[in-house]
Short mmCIF file of C-alpha atoms in Angstrom, two decimals:
data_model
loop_
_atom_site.label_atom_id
_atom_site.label_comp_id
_atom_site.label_asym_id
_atom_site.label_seq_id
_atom_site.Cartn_x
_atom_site.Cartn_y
_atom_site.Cartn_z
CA UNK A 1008 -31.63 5.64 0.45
CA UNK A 1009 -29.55 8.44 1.88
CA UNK A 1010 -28.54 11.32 -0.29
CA UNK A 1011 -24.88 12.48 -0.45
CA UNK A 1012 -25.21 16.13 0.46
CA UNK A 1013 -21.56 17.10 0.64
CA UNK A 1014 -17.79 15.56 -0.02
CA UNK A 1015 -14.90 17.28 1.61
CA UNK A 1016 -11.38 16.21 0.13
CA UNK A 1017 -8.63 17.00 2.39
CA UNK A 1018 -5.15 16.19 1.20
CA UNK A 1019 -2.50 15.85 3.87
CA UNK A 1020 1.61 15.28 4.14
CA UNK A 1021 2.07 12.68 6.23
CA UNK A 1022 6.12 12.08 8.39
CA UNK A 1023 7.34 9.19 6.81
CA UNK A 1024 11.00 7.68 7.37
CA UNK A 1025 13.73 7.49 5.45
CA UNK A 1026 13.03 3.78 3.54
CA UNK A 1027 14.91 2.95 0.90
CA UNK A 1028 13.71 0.99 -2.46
CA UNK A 1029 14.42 0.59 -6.32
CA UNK A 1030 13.46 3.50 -6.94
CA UNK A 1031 15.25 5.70 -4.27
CA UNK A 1032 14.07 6.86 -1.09
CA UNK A 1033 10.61 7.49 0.87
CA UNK A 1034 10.52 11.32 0.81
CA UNK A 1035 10.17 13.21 4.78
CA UNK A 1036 6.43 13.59 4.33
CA UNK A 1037 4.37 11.81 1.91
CA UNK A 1038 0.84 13.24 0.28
CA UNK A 1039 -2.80 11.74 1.44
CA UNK A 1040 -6.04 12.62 0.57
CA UNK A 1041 -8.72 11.95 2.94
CA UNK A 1042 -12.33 11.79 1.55
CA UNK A 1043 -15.20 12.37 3.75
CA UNK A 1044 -18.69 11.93 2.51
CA UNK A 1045 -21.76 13.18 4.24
CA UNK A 1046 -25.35 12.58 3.70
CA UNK A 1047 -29.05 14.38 4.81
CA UNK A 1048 -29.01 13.56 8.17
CA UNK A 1049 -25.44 14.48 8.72
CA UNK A 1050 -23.60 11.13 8.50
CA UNK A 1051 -20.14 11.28 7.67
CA UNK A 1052 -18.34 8.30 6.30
CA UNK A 1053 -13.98 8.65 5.63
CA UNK A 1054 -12.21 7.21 3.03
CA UNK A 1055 -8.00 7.46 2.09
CA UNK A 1056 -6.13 7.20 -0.76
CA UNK A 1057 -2.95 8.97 -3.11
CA UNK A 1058 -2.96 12.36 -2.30
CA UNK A 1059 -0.80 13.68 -5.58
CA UNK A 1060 -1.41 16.26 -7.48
CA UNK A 1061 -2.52 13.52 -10.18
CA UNK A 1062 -5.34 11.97 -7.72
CA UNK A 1063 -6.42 15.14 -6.59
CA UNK A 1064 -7.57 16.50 -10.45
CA UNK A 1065 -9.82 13.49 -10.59
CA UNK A 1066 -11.09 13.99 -6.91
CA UNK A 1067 -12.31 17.41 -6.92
CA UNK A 1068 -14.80 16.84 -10.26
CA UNK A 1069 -15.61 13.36 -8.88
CA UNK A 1070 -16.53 14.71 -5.58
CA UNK A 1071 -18.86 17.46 -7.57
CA UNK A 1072 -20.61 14.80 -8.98
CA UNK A 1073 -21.51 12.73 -5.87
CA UNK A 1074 -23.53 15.21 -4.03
CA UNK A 1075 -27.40 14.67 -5.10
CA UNK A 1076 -26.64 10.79 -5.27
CA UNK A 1077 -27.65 8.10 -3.24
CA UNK A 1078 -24.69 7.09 -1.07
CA UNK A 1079 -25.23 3.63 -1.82
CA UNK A 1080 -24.82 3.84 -5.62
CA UNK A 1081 -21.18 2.33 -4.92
CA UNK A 1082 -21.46 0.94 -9.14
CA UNK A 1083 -22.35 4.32 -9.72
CA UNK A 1084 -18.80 5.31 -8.62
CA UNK A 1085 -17.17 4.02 -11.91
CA UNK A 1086 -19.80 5.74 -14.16
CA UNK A 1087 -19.39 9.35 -12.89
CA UNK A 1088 -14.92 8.57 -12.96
CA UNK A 1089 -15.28 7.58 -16.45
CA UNK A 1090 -16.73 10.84 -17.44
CA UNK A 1091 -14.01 12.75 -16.21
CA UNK A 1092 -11.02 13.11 -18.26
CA UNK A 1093 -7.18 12.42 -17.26
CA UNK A 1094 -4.55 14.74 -18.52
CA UNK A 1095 -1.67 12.93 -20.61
CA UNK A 1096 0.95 14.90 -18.46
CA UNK A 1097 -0.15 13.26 -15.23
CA UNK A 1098 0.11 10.17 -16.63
CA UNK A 1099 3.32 8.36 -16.24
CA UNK A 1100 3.86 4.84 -18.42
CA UNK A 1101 6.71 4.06 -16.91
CA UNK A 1102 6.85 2.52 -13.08
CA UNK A 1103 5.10 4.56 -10.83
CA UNK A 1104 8.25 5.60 -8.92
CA UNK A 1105 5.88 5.74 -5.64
CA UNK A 1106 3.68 3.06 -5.59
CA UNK A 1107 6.08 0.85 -7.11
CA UNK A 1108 3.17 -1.10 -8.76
CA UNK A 1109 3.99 -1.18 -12.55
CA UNK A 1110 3.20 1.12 -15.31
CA UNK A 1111 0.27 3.92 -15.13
CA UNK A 1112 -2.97 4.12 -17.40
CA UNK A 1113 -5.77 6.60 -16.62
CA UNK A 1114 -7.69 3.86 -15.98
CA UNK A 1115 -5.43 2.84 -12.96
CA UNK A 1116 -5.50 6.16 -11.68
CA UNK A 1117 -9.42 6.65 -11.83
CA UNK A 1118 -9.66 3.22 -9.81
CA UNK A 1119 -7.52 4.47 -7.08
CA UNK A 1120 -9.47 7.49 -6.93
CA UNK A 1121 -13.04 5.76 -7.28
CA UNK A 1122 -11.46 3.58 -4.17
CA UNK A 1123 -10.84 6.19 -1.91
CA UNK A 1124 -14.90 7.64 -2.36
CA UNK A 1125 -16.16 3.90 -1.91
CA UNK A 1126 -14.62 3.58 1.17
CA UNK A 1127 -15.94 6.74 2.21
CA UNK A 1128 -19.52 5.72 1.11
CA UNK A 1129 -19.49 2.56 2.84
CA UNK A 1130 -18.24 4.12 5.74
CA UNK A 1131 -21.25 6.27 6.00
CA UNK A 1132 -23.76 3.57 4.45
CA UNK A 1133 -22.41 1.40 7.68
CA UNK A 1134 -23.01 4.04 10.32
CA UNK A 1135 -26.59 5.00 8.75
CA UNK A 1136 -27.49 1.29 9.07
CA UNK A 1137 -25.57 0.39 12.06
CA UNK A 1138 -23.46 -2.00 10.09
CA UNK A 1139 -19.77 -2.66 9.98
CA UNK A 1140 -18.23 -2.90 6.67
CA UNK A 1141 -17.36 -6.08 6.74
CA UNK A 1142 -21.23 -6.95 6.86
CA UNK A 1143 -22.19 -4.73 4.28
CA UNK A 1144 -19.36 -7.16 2.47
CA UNK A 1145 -21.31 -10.36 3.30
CA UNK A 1146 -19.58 -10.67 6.68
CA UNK A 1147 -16.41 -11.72 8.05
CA UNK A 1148 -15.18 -15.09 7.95
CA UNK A 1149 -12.56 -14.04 10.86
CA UNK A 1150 -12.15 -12.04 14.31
CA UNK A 1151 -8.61 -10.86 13.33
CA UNK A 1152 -6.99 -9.92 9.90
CA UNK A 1153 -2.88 -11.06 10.46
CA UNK A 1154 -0.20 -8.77 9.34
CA UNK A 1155 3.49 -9.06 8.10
CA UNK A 1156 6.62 -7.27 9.62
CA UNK A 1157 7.67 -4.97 6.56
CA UNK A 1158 10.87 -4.58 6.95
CA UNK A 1159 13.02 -1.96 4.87
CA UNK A 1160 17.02 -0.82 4.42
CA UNK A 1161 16.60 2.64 5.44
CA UNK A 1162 19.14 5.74 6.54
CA UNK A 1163 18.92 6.61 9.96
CA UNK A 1164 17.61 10.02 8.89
CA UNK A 1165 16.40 11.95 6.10
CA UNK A 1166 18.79 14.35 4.45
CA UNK A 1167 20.11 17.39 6.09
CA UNK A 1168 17.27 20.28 5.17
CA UNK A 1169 14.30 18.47 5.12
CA UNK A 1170 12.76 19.37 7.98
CA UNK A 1171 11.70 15.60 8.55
CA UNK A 1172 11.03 14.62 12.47
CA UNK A 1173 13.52 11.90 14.04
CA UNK A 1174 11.66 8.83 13.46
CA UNK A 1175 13.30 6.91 15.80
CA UNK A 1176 13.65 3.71 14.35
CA UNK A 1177 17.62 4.11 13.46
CA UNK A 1178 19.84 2.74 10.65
CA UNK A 1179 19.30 -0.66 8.58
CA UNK A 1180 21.93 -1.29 6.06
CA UNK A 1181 23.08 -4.52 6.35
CA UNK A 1182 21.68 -7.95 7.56
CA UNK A 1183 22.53 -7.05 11.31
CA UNK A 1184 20.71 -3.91 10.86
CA UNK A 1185 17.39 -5.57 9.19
CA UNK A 1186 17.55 -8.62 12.10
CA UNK A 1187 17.35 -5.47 14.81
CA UNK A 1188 14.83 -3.91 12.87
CA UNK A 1189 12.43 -7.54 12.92
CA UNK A 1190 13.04 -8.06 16.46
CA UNK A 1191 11.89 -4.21 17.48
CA UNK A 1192 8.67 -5.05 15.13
CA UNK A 1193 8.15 -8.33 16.88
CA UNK A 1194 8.72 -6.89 20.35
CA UNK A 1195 6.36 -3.80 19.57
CA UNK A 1196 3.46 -5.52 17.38
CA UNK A 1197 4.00 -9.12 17.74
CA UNK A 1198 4.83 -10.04 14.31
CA UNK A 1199 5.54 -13.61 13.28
CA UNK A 1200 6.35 -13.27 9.33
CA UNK A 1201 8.28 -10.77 7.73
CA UNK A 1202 8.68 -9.12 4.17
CA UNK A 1203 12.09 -7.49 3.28
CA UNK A 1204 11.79 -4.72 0.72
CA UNK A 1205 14.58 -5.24 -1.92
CA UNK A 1206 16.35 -3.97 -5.09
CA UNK A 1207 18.73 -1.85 -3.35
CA UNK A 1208 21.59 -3.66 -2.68
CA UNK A 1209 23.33 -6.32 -4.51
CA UNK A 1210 20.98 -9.69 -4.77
CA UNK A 1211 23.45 -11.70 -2.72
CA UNK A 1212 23.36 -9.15 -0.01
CA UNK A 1213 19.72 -9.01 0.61
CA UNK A 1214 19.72 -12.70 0.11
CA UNK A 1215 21.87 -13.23 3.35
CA UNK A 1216 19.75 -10.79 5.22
CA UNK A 1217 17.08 -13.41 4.32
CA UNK A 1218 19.14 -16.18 5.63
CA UNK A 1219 20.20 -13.89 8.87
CA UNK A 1220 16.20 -13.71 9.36
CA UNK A 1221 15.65 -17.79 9.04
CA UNK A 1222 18.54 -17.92 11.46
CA UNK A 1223 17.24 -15.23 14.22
CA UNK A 1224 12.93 -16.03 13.67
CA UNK A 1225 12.83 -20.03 12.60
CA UNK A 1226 10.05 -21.40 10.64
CA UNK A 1227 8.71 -17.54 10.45
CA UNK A 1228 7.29 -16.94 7.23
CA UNK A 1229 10.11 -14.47 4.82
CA UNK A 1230 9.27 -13.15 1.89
CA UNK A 1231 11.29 -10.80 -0.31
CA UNK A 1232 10.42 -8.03 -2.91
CA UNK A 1233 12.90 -6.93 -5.07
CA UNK A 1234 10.56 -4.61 -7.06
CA UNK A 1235 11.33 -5.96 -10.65
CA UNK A 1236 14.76 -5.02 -10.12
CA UNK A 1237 16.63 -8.67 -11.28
CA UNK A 1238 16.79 -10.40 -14.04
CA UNK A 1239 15.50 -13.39 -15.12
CA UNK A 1240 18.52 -15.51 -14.41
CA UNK A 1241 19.46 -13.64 -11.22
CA UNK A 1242 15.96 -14.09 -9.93
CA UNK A 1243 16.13 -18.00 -10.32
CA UNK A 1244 19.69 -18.34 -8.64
CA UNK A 1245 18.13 -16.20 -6.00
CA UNK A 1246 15.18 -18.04 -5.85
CA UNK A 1247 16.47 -21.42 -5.67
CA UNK A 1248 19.50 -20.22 -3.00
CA UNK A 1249 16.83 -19.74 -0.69
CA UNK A 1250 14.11 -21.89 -1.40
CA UNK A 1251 13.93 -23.80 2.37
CA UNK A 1252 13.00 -20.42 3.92
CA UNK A 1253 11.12 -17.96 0.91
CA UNK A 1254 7.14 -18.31 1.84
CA UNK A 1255 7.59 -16.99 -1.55
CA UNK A 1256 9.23 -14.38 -3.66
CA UNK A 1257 7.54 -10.94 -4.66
CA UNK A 1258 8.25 -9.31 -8.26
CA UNK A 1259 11.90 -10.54 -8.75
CA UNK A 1260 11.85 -9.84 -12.84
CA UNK A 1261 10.00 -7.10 -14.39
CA UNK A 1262 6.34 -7.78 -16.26
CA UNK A 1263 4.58 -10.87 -17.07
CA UNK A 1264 6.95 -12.51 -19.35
CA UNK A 1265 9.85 -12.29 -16.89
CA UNK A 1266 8.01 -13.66 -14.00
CA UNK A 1267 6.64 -16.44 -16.06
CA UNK A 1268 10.45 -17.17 -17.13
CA UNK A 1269 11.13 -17.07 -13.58
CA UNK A 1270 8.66 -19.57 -12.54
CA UNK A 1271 9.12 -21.97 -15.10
CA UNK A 1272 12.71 -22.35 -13.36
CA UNK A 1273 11.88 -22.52 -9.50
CA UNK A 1274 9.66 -24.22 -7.35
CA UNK A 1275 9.56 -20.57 -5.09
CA UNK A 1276 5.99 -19.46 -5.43
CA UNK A 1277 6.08 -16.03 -7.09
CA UNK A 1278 3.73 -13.34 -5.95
CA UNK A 1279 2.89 -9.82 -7.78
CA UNK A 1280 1.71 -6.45 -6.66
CA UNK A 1281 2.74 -5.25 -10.16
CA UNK A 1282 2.32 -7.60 -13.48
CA UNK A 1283 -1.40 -7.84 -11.82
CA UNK A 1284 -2.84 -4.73 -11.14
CA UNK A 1285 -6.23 -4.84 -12.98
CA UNK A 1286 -8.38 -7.53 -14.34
CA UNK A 1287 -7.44 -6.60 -17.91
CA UNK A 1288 -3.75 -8.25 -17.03
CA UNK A 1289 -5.00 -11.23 -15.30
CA UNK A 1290 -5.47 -13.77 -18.34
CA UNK A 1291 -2.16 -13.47 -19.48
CA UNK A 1292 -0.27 -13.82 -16.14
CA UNK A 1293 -2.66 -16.87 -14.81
CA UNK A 1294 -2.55 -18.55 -18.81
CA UNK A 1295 1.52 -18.47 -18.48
CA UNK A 1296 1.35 -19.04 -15.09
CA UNK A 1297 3.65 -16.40 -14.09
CA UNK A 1298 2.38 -15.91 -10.36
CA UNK A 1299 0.61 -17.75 -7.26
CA UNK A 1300 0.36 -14.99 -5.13
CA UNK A 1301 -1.61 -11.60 -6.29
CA UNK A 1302 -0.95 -8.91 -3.96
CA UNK A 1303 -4.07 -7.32 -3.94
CA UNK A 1304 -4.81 -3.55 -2.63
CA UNK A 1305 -8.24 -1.56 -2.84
CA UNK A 1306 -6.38 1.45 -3.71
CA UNK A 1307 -5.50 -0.18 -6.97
CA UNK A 1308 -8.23 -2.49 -7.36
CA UNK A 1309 -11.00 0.28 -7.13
CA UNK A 1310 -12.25 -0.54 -3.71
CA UNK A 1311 -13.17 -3.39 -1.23
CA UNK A 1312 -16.08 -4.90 -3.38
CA UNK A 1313 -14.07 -5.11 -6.28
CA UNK A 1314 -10.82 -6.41 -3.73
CA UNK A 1315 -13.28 -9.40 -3.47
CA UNK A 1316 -14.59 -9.86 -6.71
CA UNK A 1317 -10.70 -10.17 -7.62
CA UNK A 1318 -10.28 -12.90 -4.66
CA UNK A 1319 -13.41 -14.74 -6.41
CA UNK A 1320 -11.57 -14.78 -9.79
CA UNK A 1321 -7.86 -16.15 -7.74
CA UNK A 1322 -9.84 -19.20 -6.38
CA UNK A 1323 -10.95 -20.12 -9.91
CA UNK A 1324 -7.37 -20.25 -10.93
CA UNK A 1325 -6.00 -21.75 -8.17
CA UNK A 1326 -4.35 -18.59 -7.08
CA UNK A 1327 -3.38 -17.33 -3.69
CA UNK A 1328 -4.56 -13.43 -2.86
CA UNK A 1329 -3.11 -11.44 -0.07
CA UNK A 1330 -2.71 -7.74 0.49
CA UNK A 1331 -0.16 -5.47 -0.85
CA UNK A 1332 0.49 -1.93 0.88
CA UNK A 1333 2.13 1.48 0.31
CA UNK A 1334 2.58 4.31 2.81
CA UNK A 1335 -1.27 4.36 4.18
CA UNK A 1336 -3.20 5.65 7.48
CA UNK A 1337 -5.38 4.27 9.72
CA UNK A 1338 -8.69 4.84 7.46
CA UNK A 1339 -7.32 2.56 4.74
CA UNK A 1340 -5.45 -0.23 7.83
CA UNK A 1341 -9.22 -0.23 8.71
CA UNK A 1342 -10.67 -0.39 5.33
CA UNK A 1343 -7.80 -3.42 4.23
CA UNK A 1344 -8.85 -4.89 7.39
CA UNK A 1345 -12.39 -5.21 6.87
CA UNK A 1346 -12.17 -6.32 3.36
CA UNK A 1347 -9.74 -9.06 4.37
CA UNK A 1348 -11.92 -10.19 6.93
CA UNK A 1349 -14.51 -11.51 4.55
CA UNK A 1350 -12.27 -13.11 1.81
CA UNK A 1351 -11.98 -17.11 2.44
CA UNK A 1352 -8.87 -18.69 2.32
CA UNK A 1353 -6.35 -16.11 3.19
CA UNK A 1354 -3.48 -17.79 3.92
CA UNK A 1355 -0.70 -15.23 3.81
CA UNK A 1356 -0.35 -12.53 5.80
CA UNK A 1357 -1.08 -9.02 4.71
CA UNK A 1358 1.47 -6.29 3.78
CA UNK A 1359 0.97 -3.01 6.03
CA UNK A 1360 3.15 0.01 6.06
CA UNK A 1361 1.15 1.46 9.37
CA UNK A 1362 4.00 0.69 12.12
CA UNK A 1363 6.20 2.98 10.04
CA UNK A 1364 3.37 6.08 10.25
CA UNK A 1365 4.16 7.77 13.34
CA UNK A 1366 1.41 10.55 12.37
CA UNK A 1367 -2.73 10.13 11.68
CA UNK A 1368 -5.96 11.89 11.61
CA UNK A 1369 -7.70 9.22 14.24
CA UNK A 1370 -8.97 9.64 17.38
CA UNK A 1371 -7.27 6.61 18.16
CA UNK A 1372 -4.75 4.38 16.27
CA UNK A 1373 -5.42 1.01 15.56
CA UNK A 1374 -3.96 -1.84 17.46
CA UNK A 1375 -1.73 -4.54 16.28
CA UNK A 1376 -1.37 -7.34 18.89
CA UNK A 1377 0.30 -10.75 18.39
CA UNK A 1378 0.99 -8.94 14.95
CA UNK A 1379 -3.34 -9.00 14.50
CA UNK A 1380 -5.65 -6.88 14.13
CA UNK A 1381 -9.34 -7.12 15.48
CA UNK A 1382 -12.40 -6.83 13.12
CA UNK A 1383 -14.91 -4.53 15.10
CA UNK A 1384 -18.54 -4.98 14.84
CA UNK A 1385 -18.55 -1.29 15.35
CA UNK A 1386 -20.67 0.55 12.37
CA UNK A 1387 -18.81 1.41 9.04
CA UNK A 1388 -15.36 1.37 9.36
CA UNK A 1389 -15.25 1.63 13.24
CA UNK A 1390 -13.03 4.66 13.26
CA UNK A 1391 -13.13 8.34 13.70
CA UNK A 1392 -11.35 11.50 12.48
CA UNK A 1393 -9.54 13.68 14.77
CA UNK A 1394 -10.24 17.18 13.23
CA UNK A 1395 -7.31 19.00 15.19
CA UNK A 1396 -4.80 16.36 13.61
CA UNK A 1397 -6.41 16.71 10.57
CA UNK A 1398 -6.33 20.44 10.12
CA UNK A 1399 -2.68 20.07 11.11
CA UNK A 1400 -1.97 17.72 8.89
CA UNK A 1401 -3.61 19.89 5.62
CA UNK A 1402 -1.74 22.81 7.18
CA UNK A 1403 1.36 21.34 6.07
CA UNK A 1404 0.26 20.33 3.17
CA UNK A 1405 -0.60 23.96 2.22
CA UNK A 1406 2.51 25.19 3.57
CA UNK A 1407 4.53 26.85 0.33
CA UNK A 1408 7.40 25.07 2.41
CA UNK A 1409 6.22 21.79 1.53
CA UNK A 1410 5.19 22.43 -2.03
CA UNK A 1411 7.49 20.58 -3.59
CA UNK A 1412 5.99 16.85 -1.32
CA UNK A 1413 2.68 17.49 -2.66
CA UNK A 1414 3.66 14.81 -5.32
CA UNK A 1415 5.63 11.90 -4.30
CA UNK A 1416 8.75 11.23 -5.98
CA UNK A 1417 11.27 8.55 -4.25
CA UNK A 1418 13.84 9.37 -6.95
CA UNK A 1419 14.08 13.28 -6.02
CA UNK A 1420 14.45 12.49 -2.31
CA UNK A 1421 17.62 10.00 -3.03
CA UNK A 1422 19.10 12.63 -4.79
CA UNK A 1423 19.11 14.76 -1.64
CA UNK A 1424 20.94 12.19 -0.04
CA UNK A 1425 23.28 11.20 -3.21
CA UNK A 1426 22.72 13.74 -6.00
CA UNK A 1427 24.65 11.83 -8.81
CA UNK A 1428 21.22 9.37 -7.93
CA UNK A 1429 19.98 8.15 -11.60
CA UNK A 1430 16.56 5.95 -11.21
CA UNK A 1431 18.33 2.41 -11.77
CA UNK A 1432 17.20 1.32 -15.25
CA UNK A 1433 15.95 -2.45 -15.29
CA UNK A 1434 17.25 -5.32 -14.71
CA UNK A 1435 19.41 -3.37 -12.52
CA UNK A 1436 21.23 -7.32 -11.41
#
């Protein structure tokens, strides 16, 4: 087996626009880390994940610890995180005001670390063999992984002094606004469902953008995320209201009690990128039967052979699995894509935030056509790093400008834009 002879981390600030969410606003540039892994004969494999300050402590004595080992000790991953300590400051209990995903342990944070590297590993593991990822999974089950439209209220720039590039895309603050926004992502990437991110305006509100999507896409498939933002009474008039056009509804009440409240009360399936982020909170949600949908996401997960393992455990319950996203690259829309490739039953389409990244480190972007993207047979994870947009990338990152990015925080950039902005506490409605 090939021995890992050196990791370089390389954290980058990515443009992102100006989205809106429960939580405030996506700030101009948002932090990455890319991992790359390289072994005795000079293979180099990439992995992605968070690229705050939080992520990057664990990285650097993780990535110590790898060199010497065999690049396919992927269990071995978990044993060298555990060893490392997680400073109590860095951890915040309260919703992770980035990743929107629920409240943060160490443990979470170690497994989105330990995800990045195992992507990384495989990626080189595949080349060295001459094996995609998906293979080294057990294989794919399809040619092309679908995607959903994610749709988002946004301004049509970032605050005055940010130094953000025009993104292009323009204003969405109203159910006109979110219609144009759907048809420019089906004319551009040929997508045929559509997820509205929600909890920023009143319930009613986002609920007739819903019903202005049903009207302007019929029979596509809508979902809506409000990010725990309603309560449990305002998620089941919601729920019901639109109940002949919701494929289903994402995280309408906050934790695992509220959702199972919620679904007691509507037939609306409910899914969950945050009561079930880890194994440890699956019993409880499946035993009240609080969600049919998990959202699931390697970063959070710890990787792609763990994304499965969870996928294994949703069929036993009868539980649908999907794919959740936050502000990501092409390195992880290639890693999602391969791990979604071999899970059976996928009936919903993935979450991706890619068309919204108008800046990577790839030699070439990945393709979304008829709102699809191919599995290649290519080795690893079929992509490569462009070192120029790279380096430019980690320029920024280092740039004393930019400092203040390095650790994402949609709350701070919404007070640029309105600084009387208080993080709404929940339920908000």
């Amino acid at each position: 087996m090939l021995t890992v002879t050196d990791v370089r981390l390389t954290p980058v600030l990515v443009a992102d626009p100006p989205l809106l969410n429960a939580q405030g606003l996506h700030q101009p540039y948002t932090p990455r880390l890319i991992i790359e892994v390289e072994t005795e004969d000079g293979t180099v494999g990439a992995g992605e994940t968070y690229g705050d300050g939080r992520y990057l402590e664990l990285a650097r004595p993780l990535a110590a610890k790898l060199v010497g080992r065999a690049v396919g000790d992927l269990n071995g991953l978990f044993t060298l995180a555990d060893g490392i300590g997680v400073d109590a400051h860095r951890v915040d209990t309260a919703v992770d005001g980035g990743g929107l995903r629920g409240a943060q342990t160490a443990d979470k944070l170690r497994l989105s670390v330990v995800s990045g590297f195992e992507v990384a590993c495989l990626d080189a593991l595949g080349k060295a063999l001459g094996l995609p990822v998906h293979a080294l999974l057990g294989g794919k089950v399809r040619d092309s992984v679908e995607y959903s439209g994610y749709l988002f209220y946004k301004y049509a720039a970032h605050p005055r002094g940010t130094a953000a590039e025009e993104d292009g895309w323009g204003p969405a603050l109203d159910p006109d606004g979110i219609v144009a926004q759907a048809r420019a992502f089906a004319e551009r990437y040929g997508f045929r469902s559509f997820k509205l991110k929600g909890g920023v305006f009143p319930p009613e509100e986002e609920a007739a953008a819903i019903r202005a999507l049903a009207a302007a896409f019929p029979g596509a498939p809508l979902r809506l995320d409000p990010n725990g933002a309603w309560s449990v009474e305002t998620s089941v008039k919601v729920a019901d209201g639109l109940a002949d056009v919701l494929e289903y509804l994402e995280d309408p009440a906050l934790g695992t009690a509220a959702m199972a409240g919620v679904a007691a009360r509507t037939s609306v399936p409910l899914a969950t990128n945050m009561c079930v982020t880890t194994f440890e909170e699956i019993p409880e949600a499946f035993a009240r039967r609080a969600v049919r949908v998990v959202l699931s996401d390697h970063h959070y997960w710890g990787g792609l052979r763990r994304t499965r393992e969870l996928a294994a455990v949703c069929r036993t319950f009868g539980v649908d699995v999907s794919m959740h996203s936050n502000t990501h690259l092409g390195i992880s829309l290639a890693a999602m894509t391969h791990v979604a490739a071999t899970v059976p039953g996928l009936r919903h389409a993935c979450d991706t935030h890619y068309p919204w990244q108008s800046e990577d480190v790839l030699t070439e972007r990945p393709r979304f056509e008829r709102g699809r993207v191919t599995v290649g047979d290519a080795p690893g994870l079929g992509v490569e790093i462009d070192r120029d947009r790279l380096d430019a990338l980690h320029r920024r990152w280092l740039d004393e400008d930019f400092a203040a990015l390095r650790d994402r925080d949609d709350a701070a950039a919404m007070r640029r834009a309105k600084p009387e902005w208080v993080t709404p506490s929940v339920p908000r409605w």
